[in-house]
Amino acid sequence: MTPLAEALACRIARDGPIPIDAYMSAALLDPDHGYYTTHDPFGGAGDFITAPEISQMFGELIGLWLYATWQQAGAPPAPLLTELGPGRGTLMADALRAIGQASGGHQPFRLHLVEASRCLAAHQRQALDGHDVTWHTTLDDLPADGPFYAVANEFLDALPVRQFVATPRGWRERLLDWQGGRLVPVPAATTDASDPLVARLPGSVPTGRIAELGPAREACAGALARRIATSGGAALLIDFSAPGLPLADTLQAVRGHRYADRFAEPGGCDLAAAVDFGALAGAVEAAGARAVGPVAQGAFLRALGIDARAAILQRNAGPAQARAIAAARNRLVAADGMGEDFRVLAIVPAEAPAPEGLAPPEP
Ligand code: SAH
């Protein structure tokens, strides 16, 4: 049993069963035992690998996208660039190198990162050595002035979801109880009819069906959108999606590159849930900005020129390295993997054109 499981058992004995969002928050960000608070999860020896850790091309293309989008808006002065949940800082380091090359050595952006884990912020500080960066633990603390550019890769999937289960008496929130020495999902005894989330759930579904909603994710997308609607700018939200949401149970645990029991080892493995991009787009539009997409990650990276970038890198590489570059490119765009499972949604001001890589195909 992990130390966090013991702490949750005490909490449940004292206060009763806890909702899934409280479990997810504790498992990822508990100050003493949370997964991100105490681990560096990335890379071959870690628990999972993300797109920027697969290849420098990912962060470079995103950097060029940010720079081009800012230029197309007329290069407004003092733009802010934020990344939400920068992990090891790899995406931002690659993006800044590409921006520096495109601009002839000039860095136009003020860099502000949002990171809740002190352990990962330390990695980011190392990766971004030489850049002037300010860290914040929440989005609310970012400076309020200036056009606003943002990127979030595999950030929203870590923000907590709430789950509901269909019972013969209607929807009930799914809670975790402590029974027989482990965490067990149980339906709540009653439903708070005034909960606006419950009102969004469909009426007639078979008993046992699970619904998953991400109000914290929608609030985050809404906050970015309000900022962009007021100050201008653009944001890219990149994450894994799943069919059927919100009528799906996508909460997953990963450890050592394998799926693990979601409720067995809180704090010892990564927890994430697929992102409902339709719900995010709704939150963006409600906040007065324009949502463009989502498009598949593979199509987005190809439109941004990943093939040309791979060819340039391969030209300067030995045979083994050239093969590794091709493999990384394939992994990022594969139709039977990340290229299709991951989606990209852009937020731009209401009147702005669709940005590069997300424009609908010519009729
Ligand atoms: N973007 C990186 C890391 C993804 S993992 C990459 O693609 O490799 C998720 C990141 O979000 C981690 O850095 C984690 O510490 C951070 N994070 C998770 N929940 C957060 C929250 N509520 N507030 C701020 N950062 C958070």
XYZ file of C-alpha atoms and ligand atoms in Angstrom:
389
model
C 0.000 0.000 0.000
C 1.352 3.460 -0.844
C 1.631 6.093 1.919
C -1.008 8.102 0.086
C -3.444 5.139 0.097
C -3.029 4.990 3.883
C -3.677 8.720 4.172
C -6.795 8.403 1.963
C -8.050 5.477 4.084
C -7.873 7.732 7.167
C -9.587 10.571 5.346
C -12.410 8.291 4.177
C -12.821 6.806 7.696
C -13.172 10.361 9.009
C -15.175 12.128 6.255
C -16.735 9.353 4.146
C -16.063 8.302 0.507
C -14.269 10.814 -1.762
C -15.174 11.820 -5.332
C -12.910 10.856 -8.260
C -11.696 14.436 -8.760
C -10.478 14.620 -5.154
C -8.746 11.259 -5.625
C -7.069 12.386 -8.845
C -5.898 15.682 -7.300
C -4.411 13.884 -4.313
C -2.807 11.132 -6.418
C -1.077 13.655 -8.693
C -0.391 16.676 -6.518
C -0.583 15.763 -2.816
C 2.205 17.928 -1.336
C 3.945 14.958 0.332
C 3.009 11.892 -1.709
C 1.591 13.095 -5.070
C 2.948 11.534 -8.248
C 4.070 14.787 -9.890
C 5.199 16.259 -6.577
C 7.651 13.412 -6.000
C 8.546 11.982 -9.452
C 10.119 12.802 -12.775
C 7.795 10.570 -14.798
C 9.279 10.953 -18.273
C 11.619 9.096 -20.577
C 12.705 5.517 -21.200
C 13.406 4.788 -17.530
C 10.273 6.650 -16.402
C 6.598 5.763 -16.594
C 5.543 7.291 -19.897
C 6.880 9.355 -22.763
C 5.349 12.503 -24.195
C 5.645 14.018 -27.669
C 8.342 16.598 -26.790
C 10.423 13.816 -25.212
C 10.099 11.724 -28.379
C 11.622 14.354 -30.649
C 12.875 17.937 -30.677
C 10.742 18.432 -33.827
C 7.576 18.634 -31.734
C 8.654 21.639 -29.637
C 10.358 23.292 -32.614
C 7.223 23.190 -34.762
C 5.119 24.529 -31.882
C 7.628 27.335 -31.335
C 7.429 28.265 -35.009
C 3.625 28.128 -34.849
C 3.592 30.532 -31.873
C 6.032 32.899 -33.559
C 4.153 32.853 -36.897
C 0.773 33.336 -35.192
C 2.155 36.322 -33.257
C 3.641 37.809 -36.456
C 0.405 37.303 -38.388
C -1.396 39.266 -35.669
C 0.933 42.201 -36.477
C 3.618 41.363 -33.865
C 1.881 43.249 -30.999
C 4.393 44.435 -28.353
C 5.338 42.627 -25.117
C 3.629 39.283 -25.825
C 3.420 36.827 -22.939
C 4.214 33.166 -23.612
C 3.079 30.611 -21.086
C 3.245 26.852 -20.967
C 0.937 24.951 -18.659
C 2.539 21.875 -17.086
C 5.915 22.025 -18.878
C 7.177 18.657 -17.522
C 10.931 18.548 -18.047
C 10.936 21.850 -19.962
C 11.866 20.122 -23.211
C 9.041 21.518 -25.364
C 9.775 25.095 -24.279
C 13.556 24.725 -24.741
C 13.038 23.387 -28.298
C 10.399 26.043 -29.054
C 12.633 28.899 -27.873
C 15.564 27.639 -29.948
C 13.355 27.559 -33.060
C 11.881 31.000 -32.290
C 15.408 32.398 -31.842
C 16.443 30.985 -35.211
C 13.341 32.334 -36.970
C 13.723 35.804 -35.473
C 17.468 36.162 -36.000
C 18.371 35.659 -32.340
C 15.692 37.842 -30.744
C 13.250 36.443 -28.127
C 10.050 38.506 -28.357
C 8.120 36.646 -25.641
C 7.986 37.219 -21.887
C 8.189 33.672 -20.494
C 5.855 32.616 -17.690
C 5.420 28.927 -16.859
C 2.630 27.363 -14.823
C 3.828 24.343 -12.854
C 2.444 22.898 -9.626
C 5.294 20.450 -8.976
C 8.449 21.868 -7.405
C 10.330 18.751 -8.508
C 9.457 19.333 -12.185
C 9.982 23.111 -11.935
C 13.595 22.325 -10.967
C 13.992 20.278 -14.178
C 12.484 23.135 -16.169
C 14.904 25.624 -14.636
C 17.797 23.467 -15.843
C 16.388 22.964 -19.336
C 15.740 26.696 -19.727
C 19.014 27.909 -18.288
C 19.953 31.228 -19.918
C 16.327 32.293 -20.478
C 14.492 34.813 -18.348
C 11.602 32.739 -16.960
C 9.070 33.277 -14.171
C 7.239 30.338 -12.572
C 3.683 30.320 -11.209
C 1.762 27.535 -9.542
C -1.603 28.519 -11.068
C -2.952 30.252 -14.136
C -4.551 32.932 -11.945
C -1.127 34.288 -10.983
C 0.027 35.109 -14.529
C 0.582 38.810 -15.347
C -2.651 40.335 -16.598
C -1.182 42.576 -19.318
C -0.099 41.970 -22.900
C -1.148 39.677 -25.746
C -1.344 36.127 -24.478
C 0.214 33.056 -26.119
C -0.013 29.643 -24.487
C 0.647 25.967 -25.060
C -0.418 22.958 -23.008
C 0.678 19.452 -24.005
C -0.687 16.607 -21.899
C -1.660 19.092 -19.201
C -5.445 18.977 -19.340
C -5.471 15.167 -19.102
C -3.948 15.551 -15.633
C -6.634 17.967 -14.407
C -9.212 16.053 -12.384
C -12.431 14.615 -13.785
C -15.659 13.794 -12.007
C -17.476 10.566 -12.787
C -21.139 9.681 -12.485
C -22.771 6.265 -12.672
C -26.286 5.558 -13.956
C -28.385 3.812 -11.304
C -32.079 2.786 -11.367
C -32.697 5.947 -9.311
C -30.814 8.238 -11.704
C -27.244 9.522 -11.980
C -25.082 9.277 -8.867
C -21.564 10.648 -8.463
C -18.951 7.898 -8.406
C -17.034 7.953 -5.131
C -14.177 5.922 -3.703
C -14.762 4.081 -0.433
C -12.231 2.109 1.609
C -13.354 -1.530 1.831
C -11.349 -4.672 2.583
C -8.071 -2.757 2.635
C -8.475 -1.066 -0.730
C -10.215 1.747 -2.612
C -13.488 0.637 -4.181
C -15.800 2.735 -6.424
C -19.329 3.163 -5.036
C -22.259 5.361 -6.111
C -23.115 8.316 -3.870
C -26.258 7.782 -1.792
C -27.982 10.872 -3.196
C -27.598 13.404 -5.996
C -27.402 17.147 -5.554
C -30.084 18.206 -8.030
C -28.685 21.753 -8.096
C -25.288 20.532 -9.388
C -25.080 22.008 -12.918
C -22.976 19.056 -14.071
C -25.757 16.608 -13.303
C -28.117 18.637 -15.494
C -25.772 18.033 -18.455
C -25.988 14.237 -18.246
C -28.298 12.473 -20.728
C -31.661 11.228 -19.507
C -32.059 7.564 -20.356
C -28.974 5.380 -20.302
C -28.626 1.776 -19.136
C -27.826 1.166 -15.472
C -24.104 0.941 -14.839
C -23.014 3.364 -17.573
C -20.334 5.811 -16.478
C -20.161 9.473 -17.470
C -16.994 11.528 -17.115
C -16.924 15.315 -17.008
C -13.965 17.673 -16.641
C -15.210 20.955 -15.137
C -11.656 21.919 -14.097
C -10.501 21.458 -17.697
C -13.364 23.531 -19.065
C -12.631 26.246 -16.495
C -8.987 26.262 -17.606
C -9.885 26.509 -21.328
C -12.427 29.220 -20.458
C -9.827 31.224 -18.530
C -7.366 31.052 -21.458
C -10.134 32.012 -23.864
C -11.221 35.043 -21.805
C -7.640 36.221 -21.731
C -7.268 35.824 -25.512
C -10.647 37.463 -26.196
C -9.575 40.528 -24.184
C -5.846 40.874 -24.941
C -5.387 38.971 -28.208
C -3.034 36.046 -28.695
C -3.521 32.319 -29.226
C -3.300 29.011 -27.378
C -2.720 25.416 -28.416
C -4.221 22.614 -26.344
C -2.820 19.186 -27.243
C -3.986 16.007 -25.558
C -5.319 12.497 -25.960
C -8.986 12.129 -26.713
C -11.390 9.199 -26.717
C -14.640 8.431 -28.541
C -17.951 8.560 -26.742
C -17.204 11.195 -24.109
C -18.825 12.187 -21.849
C -20.354 8.674 -21.750
C -17.079 6.863 -21.158
C -14.765 5.890 -18.317
C -11.281 6.802 -19.534
C -9.427 7.256 -16.237
C -6.154 5.364 -16.598
C -3.057 4.689 -14.552
C 0.334 4.160 -16.157
C 3.512 2.891 -14.570
C 6.720 1.765 -16.281
C 5.070 2.233 -19.730
C 2.217 -0.174 -18.815
C -1.361 0.310 -17.689
C -1.798 -0.224 -13.965
C -4.719 -0.538 -11.517
C -6.197 2.966 -11.207
C -7.075 2.736 -7.550
C -4.293 0.499 -6.174
C -1.253 2.768 -5.921
C -2.193 6.443 -5.617
C 0.928 8.585 -5.834
C 3.001 5.727 -7.279
C 1.806 5.900 -10.879
C 0.522 8.487 -13.339
C -3.221 9.066 -13.568
C -4.897 10.720 -16.538
C -8.222 10.803 -18.343
C -8.980 11.517 -22.009
C -9.929 15.063 -22.938
C -13.406 15.918 -24.223
C -12.495 18.478 -26.886
C -16.129 19.222 -27.696
C -16.652 20.345 -24.107
C -13.477 22.471 -24.243
C -14.565 24.141 -27.481
C -17.918 24.945 -25.844
C -16.142 26.584 -22.892
C -13.920 28.602 -25.261
C -16.868 29.924 -27.281
C -18.843 30.705 -24.112
C -15.881 32.813 -22.975
C -16.064 34.912 -26.156
C -13.111 33.481 -28.122
C -12.927 31.225 -31.179
C -12.109 27.503 -30.921
C -10.498 26.064 -34.055
C -10.309 22.279 -34.358
C -9.701 19.849 -32.900
C -7.567 18.301 -35.612
C -5.530 15.114 -35.316
C -1.952 15.664 -34.098
C -0.554 13.860 -37.168
C -2.372 16.168 -39.608
C -1.357 19.220 -37.576
C 2.350 18.309 -37.507
C 2.360 17.443 -41.210
C 0.726 20.770 -42.067
C 3.408 22.520 -40.004
C 6.143 20.781 -42.002
C 7.383 17.886 -39.860
C 8.499 15.990 -42.974
C 10.710 18.825 -44.198
C 12.103 19.319 -40.690
C 12.887 15.588 -40.385
C 14.640 15.667 -43.775
C 16.852 18.583 -42.666
C 17.785 16.861 -39.404
C 18.492 13.607 -41.259
C 20.817 15.361 -43.685
C 23.122 16.256 -40.785
C 22.857 12.845 -39.065
C 24.628 9.512 -39.300
C 22.666 6.451 -40.512
C 21.564 5.252 -37.058
C 20.518 8.759 -36.019
C 18.674 9.249 -39.326
C 16.706 6.064 -38.650
C 15.882 7.317 -35.136
C 14.628 10.638 -36.565
C 12.381 8.769 -39.037
C 11.063 6.545 -36.244
C 10.326 9.542 -34.010
C 8.556 11.345 -36.851
C 6.448 8.236 -37.518
C 5.574 7.858 -33.854
C 4.327 11.456 -33.630
C 2.127 11.245 -36.733
C 1.118 7.538 -36.806
C -2.531 7.067 -37.709
C -2.723 4.017 -35.416
C -1.164 5.867 -32.468
C -0.376 9.372 -31.276
C -1.033 10.965 -34.666
C -4.718 10.121 -34.391
C -5.358 9.596 -30.653
C -3.960 13.023 -29.830
C -5.872 16.117 -30.883
C -4.992 19.779 -31.200
C -7.404 22.610 -30.422
C -6.485 26.250 -30.973
C -7.986 29.243 -29.179
C -7.865 32.565 -31.047
C -9.785 35.861 -30.763
C -13.370 35.668 -32.044
C -12.649 37.536 -35.268
C -9.238 35.950 -36.034
C -8.677 33.645 -39.000
C -8.004 29.922 -38.473
C -4.308 29.604 -37.617
C -1.724 27.588 -39.540
C -2.175 23.829 -39.334
C -5.801 24.051 -38.254
C -7.432 25.642 -41.284
C -10.121 23.394 -42.780
C -9.000 21.811 -46.095
C -9.817 23.723 -49.295
C -13.208 22.581 -50.705
N 3.868 19.059 -21.031
C 4.853 18.088 -20.578
C 4.432 17.360 -19.288
C 3.098 16.673 -19.254
S 2.765 15.903 -17.686
C 5.177 17.123 -21.689
O 4.473 17.123 -22.687
O 6.146 16.375 -21.553
C 1.746 17.082 -16.849
C 2.452 18.312 -16.346
O 1.482 19.170 -15.746
C 3.510 18.091 -15.268
O 4.520 19.047 -15.442
C 2.699 18.312 -13.987
O 3.492 18.582 -12.863
C 1.843 19.480 -14.397
N 0.583 19.633 -13.661
C -0.355 18.681 -13.451
N -1.437 19.186 -12.827
C -1.175 20.506 -12.648
C -1.909 21.588 -12.060
N -3.111 21.398 -11.546
N -1.346 22.817 -12.063
C -0.114 23.020 -12.609
N 0.636 22.031 -13.160
C 0.124 20.796 -13.175
